[in-house]
mmCIF file of C-alpha atoms in Angstrom:
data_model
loop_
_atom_site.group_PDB
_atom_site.id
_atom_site.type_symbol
_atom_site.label_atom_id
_atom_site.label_comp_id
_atom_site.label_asym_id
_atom_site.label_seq_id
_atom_site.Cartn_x
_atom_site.Cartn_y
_atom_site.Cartn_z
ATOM 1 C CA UNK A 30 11.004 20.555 37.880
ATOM 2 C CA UNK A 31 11.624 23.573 35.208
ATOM 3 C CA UNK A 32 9.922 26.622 35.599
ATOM 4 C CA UNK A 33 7.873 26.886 32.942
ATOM 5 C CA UNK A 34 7.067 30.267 33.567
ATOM 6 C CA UNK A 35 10.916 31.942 34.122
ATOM 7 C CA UNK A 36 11.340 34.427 31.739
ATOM 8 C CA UNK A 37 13.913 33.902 28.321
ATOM 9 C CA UNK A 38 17.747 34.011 29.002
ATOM 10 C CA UNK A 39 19.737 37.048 27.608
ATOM 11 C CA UNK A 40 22.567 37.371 26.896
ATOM 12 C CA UNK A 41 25.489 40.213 25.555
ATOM 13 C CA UNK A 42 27.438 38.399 23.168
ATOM 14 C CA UNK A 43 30.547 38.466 25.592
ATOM 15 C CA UNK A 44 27.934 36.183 27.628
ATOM 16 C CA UNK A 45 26.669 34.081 25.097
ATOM 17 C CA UNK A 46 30.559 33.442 24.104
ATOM 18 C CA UNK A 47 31.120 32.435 27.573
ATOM 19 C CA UNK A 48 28.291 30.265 28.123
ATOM 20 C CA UNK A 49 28.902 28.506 24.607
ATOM 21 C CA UNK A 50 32.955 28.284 25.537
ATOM 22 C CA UNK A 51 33.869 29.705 22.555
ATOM 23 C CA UNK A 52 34.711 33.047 21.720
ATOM 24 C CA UNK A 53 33.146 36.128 21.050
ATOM 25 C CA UNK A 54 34.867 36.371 17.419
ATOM 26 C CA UNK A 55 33.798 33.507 16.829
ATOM 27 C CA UNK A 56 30.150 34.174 17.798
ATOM 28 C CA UNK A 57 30.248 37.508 15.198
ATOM 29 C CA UNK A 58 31.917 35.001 12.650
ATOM 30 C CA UNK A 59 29.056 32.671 12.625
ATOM 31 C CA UNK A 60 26.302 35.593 12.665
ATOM 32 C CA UNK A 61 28.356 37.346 9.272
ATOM 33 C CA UNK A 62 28.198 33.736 7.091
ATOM 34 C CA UNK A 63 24.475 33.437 8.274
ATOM 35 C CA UNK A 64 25.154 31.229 10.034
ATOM 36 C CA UNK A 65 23.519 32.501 13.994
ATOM 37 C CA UNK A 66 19.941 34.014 13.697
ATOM 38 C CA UNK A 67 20.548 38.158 14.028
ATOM 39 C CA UNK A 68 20.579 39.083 18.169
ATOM 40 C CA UNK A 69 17.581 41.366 19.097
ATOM 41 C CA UNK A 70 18.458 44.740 19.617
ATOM 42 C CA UNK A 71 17.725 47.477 22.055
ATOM 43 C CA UNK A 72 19.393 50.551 21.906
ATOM 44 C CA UNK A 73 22.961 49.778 20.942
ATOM 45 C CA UNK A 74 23.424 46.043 22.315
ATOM 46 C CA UNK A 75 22.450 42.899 20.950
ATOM 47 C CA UNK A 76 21.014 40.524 23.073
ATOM 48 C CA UNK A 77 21.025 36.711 22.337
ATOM 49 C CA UNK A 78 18.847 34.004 23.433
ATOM 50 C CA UNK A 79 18.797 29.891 24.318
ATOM 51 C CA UNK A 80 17.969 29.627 20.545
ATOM 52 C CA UNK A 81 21.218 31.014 19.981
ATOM 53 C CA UNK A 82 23.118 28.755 22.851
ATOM 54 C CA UNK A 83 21.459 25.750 21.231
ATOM 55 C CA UNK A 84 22.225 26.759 17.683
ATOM 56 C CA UNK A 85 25.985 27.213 18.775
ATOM 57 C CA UNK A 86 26.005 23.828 20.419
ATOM 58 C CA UNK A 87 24.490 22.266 17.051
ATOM 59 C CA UNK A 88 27.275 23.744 14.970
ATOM 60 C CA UNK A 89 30.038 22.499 17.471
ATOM 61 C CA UNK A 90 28.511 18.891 17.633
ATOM 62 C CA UNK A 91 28.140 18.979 13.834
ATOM 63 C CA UNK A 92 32.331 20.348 13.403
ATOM 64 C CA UNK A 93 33.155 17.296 15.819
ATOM 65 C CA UNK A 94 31.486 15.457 13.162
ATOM 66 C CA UNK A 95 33.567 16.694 10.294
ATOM 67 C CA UNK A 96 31.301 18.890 8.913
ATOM 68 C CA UNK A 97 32.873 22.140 7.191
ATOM 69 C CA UNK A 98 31.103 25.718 7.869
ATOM 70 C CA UNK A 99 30.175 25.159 4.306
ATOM 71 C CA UNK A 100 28.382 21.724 4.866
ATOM 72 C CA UNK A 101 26.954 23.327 8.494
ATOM 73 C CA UNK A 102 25.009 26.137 6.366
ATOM 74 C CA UNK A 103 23.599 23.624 3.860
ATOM 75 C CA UNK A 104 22.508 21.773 6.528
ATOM 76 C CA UNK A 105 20.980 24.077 8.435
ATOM 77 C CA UNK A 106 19.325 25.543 5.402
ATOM 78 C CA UNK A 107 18.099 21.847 4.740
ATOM 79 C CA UNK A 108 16.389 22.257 8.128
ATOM 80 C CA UNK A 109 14.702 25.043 7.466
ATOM 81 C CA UNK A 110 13.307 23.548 4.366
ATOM 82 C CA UNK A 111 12.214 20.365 5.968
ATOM 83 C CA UNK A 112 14.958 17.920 6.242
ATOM 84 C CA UNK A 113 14.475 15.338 8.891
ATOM 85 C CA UNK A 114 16.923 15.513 12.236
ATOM 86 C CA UNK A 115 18.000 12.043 11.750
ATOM 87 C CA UNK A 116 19.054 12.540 8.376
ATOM 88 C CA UNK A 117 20.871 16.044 9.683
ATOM 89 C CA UNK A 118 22.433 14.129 12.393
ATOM 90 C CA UNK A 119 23.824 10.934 9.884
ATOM 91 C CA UNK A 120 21.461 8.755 11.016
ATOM 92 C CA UNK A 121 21.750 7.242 7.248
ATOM 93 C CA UNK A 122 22.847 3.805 7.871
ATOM 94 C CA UNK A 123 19.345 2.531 8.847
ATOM 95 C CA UNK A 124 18.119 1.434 5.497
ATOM 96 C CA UNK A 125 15.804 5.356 4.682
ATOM 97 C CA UNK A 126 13.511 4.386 2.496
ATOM 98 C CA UNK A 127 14.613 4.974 -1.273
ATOM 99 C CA UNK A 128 10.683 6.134 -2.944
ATOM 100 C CA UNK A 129 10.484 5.664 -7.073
ATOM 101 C CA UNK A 130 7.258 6.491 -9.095
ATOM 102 C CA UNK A 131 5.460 3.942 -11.481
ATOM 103 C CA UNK A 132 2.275 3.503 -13.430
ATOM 104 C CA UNK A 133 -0.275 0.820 -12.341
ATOM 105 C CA UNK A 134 1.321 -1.338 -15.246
ATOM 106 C CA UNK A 135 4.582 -0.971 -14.375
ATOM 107 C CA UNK A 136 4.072 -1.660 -11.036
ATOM 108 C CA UNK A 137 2.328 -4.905 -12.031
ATOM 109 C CA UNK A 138 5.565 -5.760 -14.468
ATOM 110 C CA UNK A 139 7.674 -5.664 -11.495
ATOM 111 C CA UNK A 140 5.632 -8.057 -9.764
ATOM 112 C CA UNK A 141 5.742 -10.523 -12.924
ATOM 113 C CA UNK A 142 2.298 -9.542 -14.386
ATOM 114 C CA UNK A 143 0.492 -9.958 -10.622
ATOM 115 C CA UNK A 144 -2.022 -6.964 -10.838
ATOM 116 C CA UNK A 145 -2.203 -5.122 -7.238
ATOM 117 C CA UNK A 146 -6.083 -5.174 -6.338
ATOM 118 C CA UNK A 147 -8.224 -1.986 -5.440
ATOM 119 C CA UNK A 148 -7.956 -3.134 -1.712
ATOM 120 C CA UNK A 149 -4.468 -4.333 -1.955
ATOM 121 C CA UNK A 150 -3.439 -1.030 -3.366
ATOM 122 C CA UNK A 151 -5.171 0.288 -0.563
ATOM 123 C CA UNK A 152 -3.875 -1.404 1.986
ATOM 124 C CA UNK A 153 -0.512 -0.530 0.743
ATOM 125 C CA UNK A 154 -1.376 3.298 1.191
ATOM 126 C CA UNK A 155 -2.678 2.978 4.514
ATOM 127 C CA UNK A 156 0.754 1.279 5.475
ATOM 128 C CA UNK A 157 2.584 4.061 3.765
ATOM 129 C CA UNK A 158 4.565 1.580 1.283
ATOM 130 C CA UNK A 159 2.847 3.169 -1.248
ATOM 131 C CA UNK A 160 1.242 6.557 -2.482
ATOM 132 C CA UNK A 161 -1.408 7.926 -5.124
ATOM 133 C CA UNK A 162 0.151 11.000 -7.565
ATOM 134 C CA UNK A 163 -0.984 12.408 -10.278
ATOM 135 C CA UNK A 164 -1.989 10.821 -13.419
ATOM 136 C CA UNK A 165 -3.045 7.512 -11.198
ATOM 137 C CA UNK A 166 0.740 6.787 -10.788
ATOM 138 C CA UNK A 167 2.130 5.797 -7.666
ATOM 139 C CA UNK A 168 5.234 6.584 -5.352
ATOM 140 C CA UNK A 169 6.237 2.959 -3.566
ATOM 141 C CA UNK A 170 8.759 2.149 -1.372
ATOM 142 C CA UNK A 171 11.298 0.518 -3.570
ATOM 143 C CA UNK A 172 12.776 -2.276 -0.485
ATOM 144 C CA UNK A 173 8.792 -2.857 -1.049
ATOM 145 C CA UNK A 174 8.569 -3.989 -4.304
ATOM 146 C CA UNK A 175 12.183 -6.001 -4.719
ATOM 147 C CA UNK A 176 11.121 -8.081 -1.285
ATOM 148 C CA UNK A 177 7.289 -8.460 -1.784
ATOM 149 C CA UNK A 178 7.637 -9.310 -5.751
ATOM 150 C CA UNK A 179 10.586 -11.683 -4.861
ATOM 151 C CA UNK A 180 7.696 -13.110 -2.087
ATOM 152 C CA UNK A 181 4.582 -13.090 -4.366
ATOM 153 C CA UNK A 182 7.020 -14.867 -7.362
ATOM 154 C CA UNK A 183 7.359 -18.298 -4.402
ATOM 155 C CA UNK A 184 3.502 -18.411 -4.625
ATOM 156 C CA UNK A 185 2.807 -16.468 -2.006
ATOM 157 C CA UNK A 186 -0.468 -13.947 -2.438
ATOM 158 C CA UNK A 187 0.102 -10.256 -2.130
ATOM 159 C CA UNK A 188 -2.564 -9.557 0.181
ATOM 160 C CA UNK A 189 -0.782 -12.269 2.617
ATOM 161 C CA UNK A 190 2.810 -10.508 1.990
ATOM 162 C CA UNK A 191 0.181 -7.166 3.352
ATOM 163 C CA UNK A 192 -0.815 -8.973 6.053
ATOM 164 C CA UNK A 193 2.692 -10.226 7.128
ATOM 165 C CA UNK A 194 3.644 -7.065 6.905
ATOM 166 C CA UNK A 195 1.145 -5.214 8.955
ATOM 167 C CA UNK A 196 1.167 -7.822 11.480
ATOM 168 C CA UNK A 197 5.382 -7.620 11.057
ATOM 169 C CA UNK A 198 5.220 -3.901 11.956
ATOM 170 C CA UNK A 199 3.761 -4.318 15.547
ATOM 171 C CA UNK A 200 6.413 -6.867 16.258
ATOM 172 C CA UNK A 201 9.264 -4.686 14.836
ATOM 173 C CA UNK A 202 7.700 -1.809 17.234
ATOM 174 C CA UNK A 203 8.105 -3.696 20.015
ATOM 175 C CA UNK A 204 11.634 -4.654 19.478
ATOM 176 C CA UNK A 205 12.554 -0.936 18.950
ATOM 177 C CA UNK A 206 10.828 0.037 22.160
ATOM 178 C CA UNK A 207 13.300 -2.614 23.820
ATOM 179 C CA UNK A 208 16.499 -1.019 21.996
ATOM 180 C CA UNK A 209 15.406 1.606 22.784
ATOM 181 C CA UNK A 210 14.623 1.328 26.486
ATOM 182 C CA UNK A 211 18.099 -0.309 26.621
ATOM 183 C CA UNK A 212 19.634 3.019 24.932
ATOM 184 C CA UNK A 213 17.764 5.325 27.675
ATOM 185 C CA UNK A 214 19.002 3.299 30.631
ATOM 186 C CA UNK A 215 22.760 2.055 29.698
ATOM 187 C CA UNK A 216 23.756 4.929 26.963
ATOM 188 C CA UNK A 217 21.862 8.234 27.692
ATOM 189 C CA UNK A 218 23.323 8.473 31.409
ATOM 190 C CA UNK A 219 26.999 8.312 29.978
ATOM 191 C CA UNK A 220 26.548 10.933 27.607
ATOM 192 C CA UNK A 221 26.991 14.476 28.828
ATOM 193 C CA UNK A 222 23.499 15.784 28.068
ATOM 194 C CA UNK A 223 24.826 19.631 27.875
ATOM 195 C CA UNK A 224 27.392 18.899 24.962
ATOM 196 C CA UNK A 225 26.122 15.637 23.672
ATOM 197 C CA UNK A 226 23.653 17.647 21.356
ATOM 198 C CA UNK A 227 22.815 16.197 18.300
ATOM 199 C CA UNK A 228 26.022 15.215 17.327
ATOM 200 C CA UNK A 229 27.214 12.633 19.640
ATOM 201 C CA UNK A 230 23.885 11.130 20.084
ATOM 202 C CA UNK A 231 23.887 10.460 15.955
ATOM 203 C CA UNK A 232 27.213 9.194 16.624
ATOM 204 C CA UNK A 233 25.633 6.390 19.060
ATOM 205 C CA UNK A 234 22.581 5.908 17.171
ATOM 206 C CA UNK A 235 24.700 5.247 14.173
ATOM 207 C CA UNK A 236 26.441 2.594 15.542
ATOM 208 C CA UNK A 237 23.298 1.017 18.053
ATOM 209 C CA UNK A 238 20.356 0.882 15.029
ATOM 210 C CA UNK A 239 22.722 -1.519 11.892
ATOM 211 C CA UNK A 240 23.741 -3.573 15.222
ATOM 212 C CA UNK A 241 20.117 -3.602 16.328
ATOM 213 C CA UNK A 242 19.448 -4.845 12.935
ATOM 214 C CA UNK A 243 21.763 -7.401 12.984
ATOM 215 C CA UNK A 244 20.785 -9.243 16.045
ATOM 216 C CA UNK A 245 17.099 -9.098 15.278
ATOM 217 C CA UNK A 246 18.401 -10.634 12.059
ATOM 218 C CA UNK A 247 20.733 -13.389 13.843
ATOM 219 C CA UNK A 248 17.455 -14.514 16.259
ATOM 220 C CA UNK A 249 15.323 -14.505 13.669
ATOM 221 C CA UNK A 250 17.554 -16.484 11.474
ATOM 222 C CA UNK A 251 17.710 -19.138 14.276
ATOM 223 C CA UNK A 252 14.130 -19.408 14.912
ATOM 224 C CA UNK A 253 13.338 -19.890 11.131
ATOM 225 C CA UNK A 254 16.272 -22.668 11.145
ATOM 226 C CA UNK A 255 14.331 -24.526 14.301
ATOM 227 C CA UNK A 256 10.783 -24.019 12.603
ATOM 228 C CA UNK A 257 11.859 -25.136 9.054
ATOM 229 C CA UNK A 258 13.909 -28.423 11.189
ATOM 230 C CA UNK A 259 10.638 -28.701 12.788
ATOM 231 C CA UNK A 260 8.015 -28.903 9.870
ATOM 232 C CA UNK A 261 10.991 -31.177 8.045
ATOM 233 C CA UNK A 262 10.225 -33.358 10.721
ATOM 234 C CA UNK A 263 6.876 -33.496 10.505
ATOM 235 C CA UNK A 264 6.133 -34.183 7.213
ATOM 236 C CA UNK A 265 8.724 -36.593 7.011
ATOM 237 C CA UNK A 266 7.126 -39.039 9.780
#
């Protein structure tokens, strides 16, 4: 168990360079393009902290990725301004939702003329697919309109495409909790959890969440095949 209540690590920058296994040029390099947070000073030395250690490992796992310096500081600054880790780490491939904004009308055109109800509207907000701005516009998800307009143009209702969707997000929960249980137990363990960082963890998840996607897509592709041969059946008898 971690002691909670040790105090900070310190260290010179000889020790910081040491601990990072990298060198102490290097260190002063990063610090002078902004690069490493300033050292806290007493006296005449500089002391560094983990914050430092763990910034050093970032910008390592993030040069293993092929990022230049110059890429590293506009991502960092990206950080500091609010940009998600995933998207920081490359975690891209996943499908992040693409947001455009649209009047009431327009929204309606791209659903053929189907006016979104009050409650459908705000059902939609409490899902997050959409989002009230200003003037009464709205922000939507855009994977949300080209799927549920393609839906509601086969005759099915909006507020059943909401309810297939709310119901579809529990589901889709519980299929990530399985990946992801399956990540923790076979994948974590064979990474080396004091250089893995960010970097080489993006570098799995990049490569476990489109293949997640594409066996949730292959099963349910064969169940919809046996319940559409199944209903043929039916009505056919």
């Amino acid at each position: 168990m971690t002691d909670s209540t040790r105090a900070p690590a310190e260290y010179t920058v000889d020790e910081l360079a040491r601990v990072a296994d990298t060198m102490t040029t290097t260190v002063r390099m990063y610090q002078a393009k902004g690069l490493l947070q300033p050292p806290t000073k007493r006296g005449r030395v500089a002391f560094y902290g983990d914050a430092h250690l763990e910034r050093l490992g970032l910008i390592s796992a993030l040069q293993r990725r092929g990022h230049s310096l110059a890429g590293i500081a506009d991502l960092l600054d990206g950080v500091q301004h609010g940009v998600d880790l995933p998207e920081l780490i490359g975690v891209r491939t996943w499908g992040s939702p693409s947001r455009i904004t649209v009047s009431p009308a327009e929204l309606a055109d791209r659903f053929d003329g189907v006016a979104l109800t009050a409650d459908d509207l705000m059902r939609a907000a409490q899902m997050g697919l959409i989002s009230i701005v200003a003037d009464g516009a709205v922000s939507v998800d855009e994977r949300f309109i080209d799927v549920g307009a393609e839906i509601v143009r086969m005759g099915i209702p909006v507020s059943e495409v909401l309810t297939q969707w709310d119901q579809l997000r529990d589901d889709a929960a519980a299929i990530s909790a399985r990946f992801t249980a399956a990540f923790a137990a076979h994948l974590w363990p064979s990474l080396d959890a004091a250089s893995a960082s960010v970097g080489e963890v993006g570098d799995v998840l990049d490569r476990l969440g489109p293949l997640a996607q594409r066996v949730v897509a292959l099963a349910l592709e064969s169940a919809l095949r046996a319940d559409a041969t199944a209903f043929a059946n039916r009505i056919s008898d």
